[in-house]
Short mmCIF file of C-alpha atoms in Angstrom, two decimals:
data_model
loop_
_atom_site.label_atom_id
_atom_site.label_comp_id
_atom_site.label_asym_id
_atom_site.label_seq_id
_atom_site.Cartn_x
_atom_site.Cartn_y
_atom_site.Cartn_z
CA UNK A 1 0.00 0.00 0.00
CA UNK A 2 0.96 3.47 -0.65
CA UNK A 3 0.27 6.70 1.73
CA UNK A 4 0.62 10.18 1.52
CA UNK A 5 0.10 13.72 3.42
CA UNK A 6 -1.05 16.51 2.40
CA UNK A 7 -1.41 19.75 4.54
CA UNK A 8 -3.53 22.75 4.06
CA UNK A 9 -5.43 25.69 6.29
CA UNK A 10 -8.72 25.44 6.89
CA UNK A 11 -10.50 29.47 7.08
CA UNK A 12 -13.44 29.75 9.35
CA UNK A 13 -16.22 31.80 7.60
CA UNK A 14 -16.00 34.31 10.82
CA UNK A 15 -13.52 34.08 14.15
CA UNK A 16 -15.56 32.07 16.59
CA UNK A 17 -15.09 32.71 20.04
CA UNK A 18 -15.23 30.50 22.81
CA UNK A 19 -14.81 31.23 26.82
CA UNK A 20 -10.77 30.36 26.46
CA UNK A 21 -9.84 31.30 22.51
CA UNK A 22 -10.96 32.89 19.91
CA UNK A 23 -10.26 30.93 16.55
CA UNK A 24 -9.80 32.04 12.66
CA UNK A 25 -8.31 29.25 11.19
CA UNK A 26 -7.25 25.88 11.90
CA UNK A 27 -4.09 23.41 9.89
CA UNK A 28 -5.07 20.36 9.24
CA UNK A 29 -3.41 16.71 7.51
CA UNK A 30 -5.01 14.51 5.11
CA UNK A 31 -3.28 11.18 4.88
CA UNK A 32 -4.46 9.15 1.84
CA UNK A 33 -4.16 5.14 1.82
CA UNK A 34 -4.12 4.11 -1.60
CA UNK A 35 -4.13 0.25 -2.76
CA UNK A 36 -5.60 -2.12 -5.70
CA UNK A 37 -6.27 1.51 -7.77
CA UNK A 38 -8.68 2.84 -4.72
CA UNK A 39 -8.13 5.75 -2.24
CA UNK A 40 -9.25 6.52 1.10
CA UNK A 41 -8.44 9.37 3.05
CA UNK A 42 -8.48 10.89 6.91
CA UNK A 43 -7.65 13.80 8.30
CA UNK A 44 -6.50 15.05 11.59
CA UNK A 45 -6.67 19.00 13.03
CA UNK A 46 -4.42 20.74 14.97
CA UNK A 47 -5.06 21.66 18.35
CA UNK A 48 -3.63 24.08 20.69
CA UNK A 49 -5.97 22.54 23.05
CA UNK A 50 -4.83 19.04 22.42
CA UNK A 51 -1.17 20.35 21.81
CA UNK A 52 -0.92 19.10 18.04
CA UNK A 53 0.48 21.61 15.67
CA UNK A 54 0.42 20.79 12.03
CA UNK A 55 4.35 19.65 12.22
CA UNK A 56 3.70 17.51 14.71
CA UNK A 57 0.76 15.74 13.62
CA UNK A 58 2.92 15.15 9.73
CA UNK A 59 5.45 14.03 11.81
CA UNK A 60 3.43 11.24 13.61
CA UNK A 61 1.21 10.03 11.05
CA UNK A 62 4.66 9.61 8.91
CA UNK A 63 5.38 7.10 11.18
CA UNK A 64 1.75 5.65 11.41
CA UNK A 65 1.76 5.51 7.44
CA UNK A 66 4.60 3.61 7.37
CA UNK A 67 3.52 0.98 9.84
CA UNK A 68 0.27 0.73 7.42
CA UNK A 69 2.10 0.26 4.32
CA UNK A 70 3.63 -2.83 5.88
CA UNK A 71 0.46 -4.50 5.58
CA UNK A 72 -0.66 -6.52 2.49
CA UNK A 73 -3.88 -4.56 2.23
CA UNK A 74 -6.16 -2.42 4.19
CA UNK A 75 -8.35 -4.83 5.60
CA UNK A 76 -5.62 -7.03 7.30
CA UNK A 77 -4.42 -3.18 8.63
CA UNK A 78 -8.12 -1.83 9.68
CA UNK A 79 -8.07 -5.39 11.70
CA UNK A 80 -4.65 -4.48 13.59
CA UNK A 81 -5.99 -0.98 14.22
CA UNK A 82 -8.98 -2.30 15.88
CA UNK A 83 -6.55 -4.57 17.78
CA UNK A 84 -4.35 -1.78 18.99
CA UNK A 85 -1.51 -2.91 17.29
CA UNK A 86 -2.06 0.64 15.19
CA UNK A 87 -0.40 3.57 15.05
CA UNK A 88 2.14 2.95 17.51
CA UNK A 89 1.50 3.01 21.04
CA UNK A 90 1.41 6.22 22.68
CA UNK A 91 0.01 7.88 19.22
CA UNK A 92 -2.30 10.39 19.99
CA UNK A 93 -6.40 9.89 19.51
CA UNK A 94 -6.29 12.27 16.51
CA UNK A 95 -3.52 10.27 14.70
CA UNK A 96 -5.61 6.98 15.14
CA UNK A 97 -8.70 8.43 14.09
CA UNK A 98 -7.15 10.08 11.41
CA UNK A 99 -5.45 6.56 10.36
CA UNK A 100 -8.60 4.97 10.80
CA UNK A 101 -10.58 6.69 8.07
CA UNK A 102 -8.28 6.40 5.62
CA UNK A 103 -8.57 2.75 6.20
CA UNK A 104 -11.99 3.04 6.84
CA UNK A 105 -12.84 4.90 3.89
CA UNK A 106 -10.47 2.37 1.46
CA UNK A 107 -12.20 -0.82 2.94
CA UNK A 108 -15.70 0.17 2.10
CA UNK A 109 -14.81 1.59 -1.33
CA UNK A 110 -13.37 -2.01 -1.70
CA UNK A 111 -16.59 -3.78 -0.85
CA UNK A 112 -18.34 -1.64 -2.50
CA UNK A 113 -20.43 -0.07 0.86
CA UNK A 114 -20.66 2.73 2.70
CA UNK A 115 -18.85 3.06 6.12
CA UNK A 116 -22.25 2.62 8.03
CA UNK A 117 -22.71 -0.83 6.95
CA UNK A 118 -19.22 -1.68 8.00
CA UNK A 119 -20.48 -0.37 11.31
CA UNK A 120 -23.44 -2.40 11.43
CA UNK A 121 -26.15 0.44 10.15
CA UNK A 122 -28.67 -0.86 7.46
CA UNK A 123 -28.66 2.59 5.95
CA UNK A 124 -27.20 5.43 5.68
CA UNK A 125 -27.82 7.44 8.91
CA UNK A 126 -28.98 11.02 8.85
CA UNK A 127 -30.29 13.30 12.04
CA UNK A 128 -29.95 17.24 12.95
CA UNK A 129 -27.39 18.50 13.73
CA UNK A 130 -26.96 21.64 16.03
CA UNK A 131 -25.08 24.95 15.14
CA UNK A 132 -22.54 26.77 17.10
CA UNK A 133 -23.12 30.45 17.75
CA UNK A 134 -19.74 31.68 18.68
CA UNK A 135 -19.50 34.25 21.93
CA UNK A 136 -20.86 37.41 20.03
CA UNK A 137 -23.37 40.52 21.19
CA UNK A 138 -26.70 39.37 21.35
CA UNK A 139 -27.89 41.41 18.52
CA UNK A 140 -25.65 39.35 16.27
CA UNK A 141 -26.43 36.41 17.91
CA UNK A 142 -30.24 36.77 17.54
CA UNK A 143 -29.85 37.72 13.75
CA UNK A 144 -27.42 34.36 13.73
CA UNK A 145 -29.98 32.53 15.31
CA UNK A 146 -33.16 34.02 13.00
CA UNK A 147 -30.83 33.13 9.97
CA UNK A 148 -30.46 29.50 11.17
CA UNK A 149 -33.58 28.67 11.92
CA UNK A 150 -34.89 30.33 8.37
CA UNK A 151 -32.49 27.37 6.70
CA UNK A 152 -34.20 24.55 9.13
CA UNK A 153 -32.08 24.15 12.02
CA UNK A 154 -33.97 22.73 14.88
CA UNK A 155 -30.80 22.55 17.82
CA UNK A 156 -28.83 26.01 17.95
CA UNK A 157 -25.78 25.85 20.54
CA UNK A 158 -24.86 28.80 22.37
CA UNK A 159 -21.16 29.29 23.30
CA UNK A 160 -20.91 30.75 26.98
CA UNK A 161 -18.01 31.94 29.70
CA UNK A 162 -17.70 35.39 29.20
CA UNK A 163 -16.40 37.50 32.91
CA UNK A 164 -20.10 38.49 33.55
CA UNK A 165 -22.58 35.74 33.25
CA UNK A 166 -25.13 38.20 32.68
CA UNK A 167 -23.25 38.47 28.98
CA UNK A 168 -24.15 35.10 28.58
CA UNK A 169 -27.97 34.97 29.64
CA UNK A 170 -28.30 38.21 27.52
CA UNK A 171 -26.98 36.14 24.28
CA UNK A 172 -29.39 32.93 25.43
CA UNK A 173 -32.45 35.38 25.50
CA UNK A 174 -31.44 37.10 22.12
CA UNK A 175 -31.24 33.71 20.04
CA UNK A 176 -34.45 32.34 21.93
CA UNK A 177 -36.46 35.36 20.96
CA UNK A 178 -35.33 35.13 17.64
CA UNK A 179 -35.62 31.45 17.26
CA UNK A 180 -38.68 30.45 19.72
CA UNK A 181 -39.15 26.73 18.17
CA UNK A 182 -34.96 25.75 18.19
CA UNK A 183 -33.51 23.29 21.28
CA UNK A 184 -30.59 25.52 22.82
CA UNK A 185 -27.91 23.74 24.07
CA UNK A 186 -25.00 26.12 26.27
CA UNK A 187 -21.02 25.44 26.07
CA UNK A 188 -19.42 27.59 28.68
CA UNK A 189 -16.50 25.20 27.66
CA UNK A 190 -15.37 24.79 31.83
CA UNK A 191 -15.79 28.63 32.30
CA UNK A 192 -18.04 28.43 35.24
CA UNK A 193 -16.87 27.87 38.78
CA UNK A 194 -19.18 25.33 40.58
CA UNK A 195 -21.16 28.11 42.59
CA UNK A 196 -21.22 30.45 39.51
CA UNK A 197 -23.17 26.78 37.60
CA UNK A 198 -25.47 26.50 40.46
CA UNK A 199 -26.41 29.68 40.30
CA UNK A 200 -27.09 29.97 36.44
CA UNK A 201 -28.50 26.84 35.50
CA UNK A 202 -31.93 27.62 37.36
CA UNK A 203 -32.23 30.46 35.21
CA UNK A 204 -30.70 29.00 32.04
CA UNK A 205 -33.90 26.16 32.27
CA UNK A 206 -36.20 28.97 32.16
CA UNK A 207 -34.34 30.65 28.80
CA UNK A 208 -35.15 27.01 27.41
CA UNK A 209 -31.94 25.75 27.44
CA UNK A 210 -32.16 21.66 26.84
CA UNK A 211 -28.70 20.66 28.22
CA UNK A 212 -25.32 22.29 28.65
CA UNK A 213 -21.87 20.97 28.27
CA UNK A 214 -18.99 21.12 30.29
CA UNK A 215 -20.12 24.09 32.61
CA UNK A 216 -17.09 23.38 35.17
CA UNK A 217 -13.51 23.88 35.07
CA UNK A 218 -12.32 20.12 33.76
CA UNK A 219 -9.76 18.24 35.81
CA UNK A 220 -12.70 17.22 38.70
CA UNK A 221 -15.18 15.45 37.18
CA UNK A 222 -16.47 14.31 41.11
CA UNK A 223 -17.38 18.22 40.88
CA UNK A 224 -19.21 17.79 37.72
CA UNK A 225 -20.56 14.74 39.01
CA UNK A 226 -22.02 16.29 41.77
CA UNK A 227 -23.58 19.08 39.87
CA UNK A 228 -25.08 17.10 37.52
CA UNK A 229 -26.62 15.08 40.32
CA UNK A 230 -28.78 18.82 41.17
CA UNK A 231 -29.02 20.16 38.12
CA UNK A 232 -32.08 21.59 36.63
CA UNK A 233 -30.49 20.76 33.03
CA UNK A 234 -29.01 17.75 31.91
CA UNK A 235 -25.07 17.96 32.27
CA UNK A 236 -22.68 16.69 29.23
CA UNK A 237 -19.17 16.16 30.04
CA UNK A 238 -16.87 16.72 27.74
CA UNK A 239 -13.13 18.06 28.15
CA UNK A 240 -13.46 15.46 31.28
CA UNK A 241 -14.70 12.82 29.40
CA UNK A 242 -11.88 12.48 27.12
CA UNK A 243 -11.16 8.57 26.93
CA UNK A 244 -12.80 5.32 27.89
CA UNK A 245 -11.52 5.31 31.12
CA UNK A 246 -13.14 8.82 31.39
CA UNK A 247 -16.36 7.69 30.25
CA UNK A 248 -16.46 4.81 32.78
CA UNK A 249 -15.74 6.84 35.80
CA UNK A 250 -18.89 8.87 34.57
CA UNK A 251 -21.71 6.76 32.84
CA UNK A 252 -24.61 7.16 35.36
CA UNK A 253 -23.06 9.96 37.02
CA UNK A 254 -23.86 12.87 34.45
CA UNK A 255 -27.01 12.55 31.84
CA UNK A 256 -24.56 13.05 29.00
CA UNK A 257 -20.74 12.25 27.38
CA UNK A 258 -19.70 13.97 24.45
CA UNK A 259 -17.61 11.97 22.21
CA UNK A 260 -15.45 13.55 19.93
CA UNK A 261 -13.27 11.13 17.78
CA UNK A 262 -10.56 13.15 17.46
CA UNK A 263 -10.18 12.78 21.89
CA UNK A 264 -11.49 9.17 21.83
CA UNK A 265 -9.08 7.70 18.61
CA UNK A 266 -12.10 7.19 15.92
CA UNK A 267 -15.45 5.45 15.12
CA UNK A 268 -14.35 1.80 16.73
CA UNK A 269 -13.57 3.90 19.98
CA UNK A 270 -16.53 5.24 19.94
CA UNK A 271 -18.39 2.66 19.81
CA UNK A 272 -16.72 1.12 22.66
CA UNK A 273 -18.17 4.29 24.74
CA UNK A 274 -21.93 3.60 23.39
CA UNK A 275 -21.36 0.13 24.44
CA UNK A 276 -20.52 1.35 27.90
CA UNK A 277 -23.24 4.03 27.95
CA UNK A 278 -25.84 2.12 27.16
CA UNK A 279 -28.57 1.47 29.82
CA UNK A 280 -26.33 3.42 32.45
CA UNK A 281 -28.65 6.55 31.96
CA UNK A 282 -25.79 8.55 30.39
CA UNK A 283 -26.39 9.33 27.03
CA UNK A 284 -24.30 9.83 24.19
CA UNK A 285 -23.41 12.74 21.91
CA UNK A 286 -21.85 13.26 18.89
CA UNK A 287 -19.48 16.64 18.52
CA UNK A 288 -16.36 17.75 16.80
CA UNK A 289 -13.48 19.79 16.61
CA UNK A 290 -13.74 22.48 13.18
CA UNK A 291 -12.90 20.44 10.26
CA UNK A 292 -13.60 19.94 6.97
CA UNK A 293 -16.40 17.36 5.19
CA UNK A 294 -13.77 14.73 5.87
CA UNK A 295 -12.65 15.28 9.10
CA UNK A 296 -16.02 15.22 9.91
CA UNK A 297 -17.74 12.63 8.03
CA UNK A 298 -16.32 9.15 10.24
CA UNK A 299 -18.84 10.62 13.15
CA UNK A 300 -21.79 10.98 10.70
CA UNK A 301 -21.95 7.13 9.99
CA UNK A 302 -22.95 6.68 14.04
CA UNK A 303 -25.51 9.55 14.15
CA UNK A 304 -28.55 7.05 14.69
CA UNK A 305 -26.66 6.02 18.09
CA UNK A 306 -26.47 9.67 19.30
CA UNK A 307 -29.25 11.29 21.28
CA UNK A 308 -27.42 14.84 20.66
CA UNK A 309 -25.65 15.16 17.27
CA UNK A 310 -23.34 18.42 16.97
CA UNK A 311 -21.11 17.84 13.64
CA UNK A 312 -20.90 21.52 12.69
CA UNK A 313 -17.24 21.89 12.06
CA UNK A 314 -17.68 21.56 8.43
CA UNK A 315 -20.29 24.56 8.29
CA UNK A 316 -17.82 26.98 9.55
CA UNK A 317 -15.35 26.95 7.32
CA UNK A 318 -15.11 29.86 4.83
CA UNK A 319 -14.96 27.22 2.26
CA UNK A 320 -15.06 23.23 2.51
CA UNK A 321 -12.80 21.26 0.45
CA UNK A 322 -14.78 18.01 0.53
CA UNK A 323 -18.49 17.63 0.27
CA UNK A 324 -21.07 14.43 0.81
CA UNK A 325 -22.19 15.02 4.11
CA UNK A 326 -24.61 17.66 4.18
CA UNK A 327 -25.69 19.79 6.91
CA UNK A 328 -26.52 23.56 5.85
CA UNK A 329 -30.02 23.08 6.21
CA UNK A 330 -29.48 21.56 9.72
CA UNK A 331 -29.07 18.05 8.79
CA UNK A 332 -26.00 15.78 8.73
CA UNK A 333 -26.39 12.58 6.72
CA UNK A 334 -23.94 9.85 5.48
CA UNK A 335 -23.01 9.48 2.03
CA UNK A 336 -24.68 7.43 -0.40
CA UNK A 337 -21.36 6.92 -1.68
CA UNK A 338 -18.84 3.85 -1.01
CA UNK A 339 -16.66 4.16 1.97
CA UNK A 340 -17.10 7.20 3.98
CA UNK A 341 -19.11 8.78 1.15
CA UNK A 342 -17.03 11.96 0.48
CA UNK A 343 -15.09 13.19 -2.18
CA UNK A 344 -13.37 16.80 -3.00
CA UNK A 345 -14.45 19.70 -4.44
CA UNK A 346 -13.24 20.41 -7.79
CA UNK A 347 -9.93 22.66 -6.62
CA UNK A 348 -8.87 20.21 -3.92
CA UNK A 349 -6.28 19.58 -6.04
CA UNK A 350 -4.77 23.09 -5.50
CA UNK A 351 -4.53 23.28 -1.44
CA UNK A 352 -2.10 21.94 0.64
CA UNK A 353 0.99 20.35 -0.30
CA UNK A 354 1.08 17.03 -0.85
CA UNK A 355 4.19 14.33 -0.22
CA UNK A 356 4.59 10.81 0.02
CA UNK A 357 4.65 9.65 3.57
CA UNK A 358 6.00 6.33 3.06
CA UNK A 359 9.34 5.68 1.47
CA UNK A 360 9.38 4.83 -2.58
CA UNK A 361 5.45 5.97 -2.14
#
């Protein structure tokens, strides 16, 4: 098998602002897996949050790509993947994710199906998807929000933690007023202190808020444990429910886990976590990190297991360079396609800079 990397910069349509960063633009690696005549293709983002930087993440999926091209072909790989025998111990989650799709992608194109069936979906899987309203004034919010709901977006979520709460409740009642018959969720992305949550949750339930992620600092999930245990609103973990291990220590102990495949290592990981949500009365949902179509299509294949789908990434880029997925109307749905069900947009072919990543590739 052959690989190869390609990097490029992803715009965002607008800076989007969140309680810690504000964010124009994020790097991201495609690796390609090519074998037989047939392509597949994953890519991984860069994270300050995470600490991957575009060099790094070349760097390490060099190394994965050349433990892949050992293999005969990309099923006997996709099998040592799912065995943890790939990328090499230690690799990050977004490097085996990233890995993963590729392989992914090249398997079903092989069989001739799309990624879903692989998974054990009878059809392609399709359900809303919400929309992130970046920390703005509320006037732009509400116009945002009017916008939104005009195109058919049902779940709107509201991005929260500025240094007066009342910021944030303005914002909630702006994109409420302006879209009455839209779920909210709220992100304060671990901005609020555990007093400051108790306080404003009470009063977020009556803005119609439907759940909120992450409201406490991460690093104490006992904390977050606890609030959720009070709270008026369902609680989602999500920067401390990173792994597995993360997950276990809080299925039944929040209402909700947020499972994001570039933290978790991909679609096979993530379906470990259902497994070990399931009955525990923690639900699951689907997010994302801003990506392109690609980055964000491996989630959309396990949409039907999600009781909150947020796979936005892909609708705030000034412009996509892969389509199949969907989603401007407010609805995310797996390709029709073979494999993941994605494919580029007709200049592709001029971003990034491509290279092989395997030697004689």
């Amino acid at each position: 098998m052959k690989t190869s990397l390609r990097t490029t910069r992803l715009e965002l349509a607008e800076p989007l602002r969140i309680s810690r960063a504000t964010m124009a633009a994020r790097d991201a690696v495609w690796l390609t897996v090519e074998h037989g005549g047939l392509r597949g293709h994953g890519e991984a983002v860069a994270s300050a949050y995470y600490g991957l930087d575009a060099a790094t993440l070349v760097r390490l999926l060099r190394d994965a790509s050349a433990a892949v091209a050992r293999h005969a072909d990309p099923e006997s790989a996709l099998a040592a993947l799912c065995a943890g025998e790939l990328p090499a111990p230690g690799a990050p989650p977004a490097v085996a994710a990233a890995v993963e799709s590729a392989l992914l992608d090249l398997v079903g194109k092989r069989s001739g199906h799309g990624a879903y069936r692989l998974l054990g979906a009878a059809g392609p899987p399709s359900a809303p998807t919400a929309r992130t309203l970046g920390i703005t004034t509320p006037e732009r919010a509400g116009a945002l929000a009017a916008r939104l709901a005009d195109r058919g977006f049902t779940l709107l979520k509201v991005k929260a933690g500025t240094a007066d709460p009342e910021d944030d409740l303005a914002r909630i009642r702006a994109v409420r007023a302006a879209a009455p018959h839209a779920r909210l969720l709220l992100d304060p992305n671990g901005a609020w202190s555990a007093a400051q949550a108790r306080e404003l949750l009470p009063r977020c339930a009556e803005l119609g808020v439907v759940a909120v992620e992450q409201p406490l600092v991460p690093g104490d999930p006992e904390a977050l444990a606890a609030l959720a245990a009070r709270s008026p609103l369902p609680v989602i973990a999500d920067e401390d429910a990173v792994s597995y291990e993360d997950a276990k220590r809080l299925a039944g102990r929040v209402q909700g886990v947020n499972v994001k495949l570039a933290k978790c290592g991909g679609v096979f990981a993530a379906l470990r976590i259902a497994g070990l949500l399931a009955g525990s009365g923690t639900d699951l949902m689907l997010g994302c990190l801003t990506a392109s179509t690609l980055g964000i299509a491996p989630a959309v294949h396990l949409v039907h297991r999600a009781r909150w789908v947020d796979l936005d990434g892909h609708l705030l880029l000034a412009r996509d360079p892969w389509r199949g997925i969907g989603g401007a109307e407010g609805t995310v749905r797996a390709g029709d396609r073979p494999g993941l069900g994605v494919r580029p947009r007709a200049r592709e072919g001029r971003l990034g800079v491509a290279a092989p990543a395997t030697p004689g590739a």
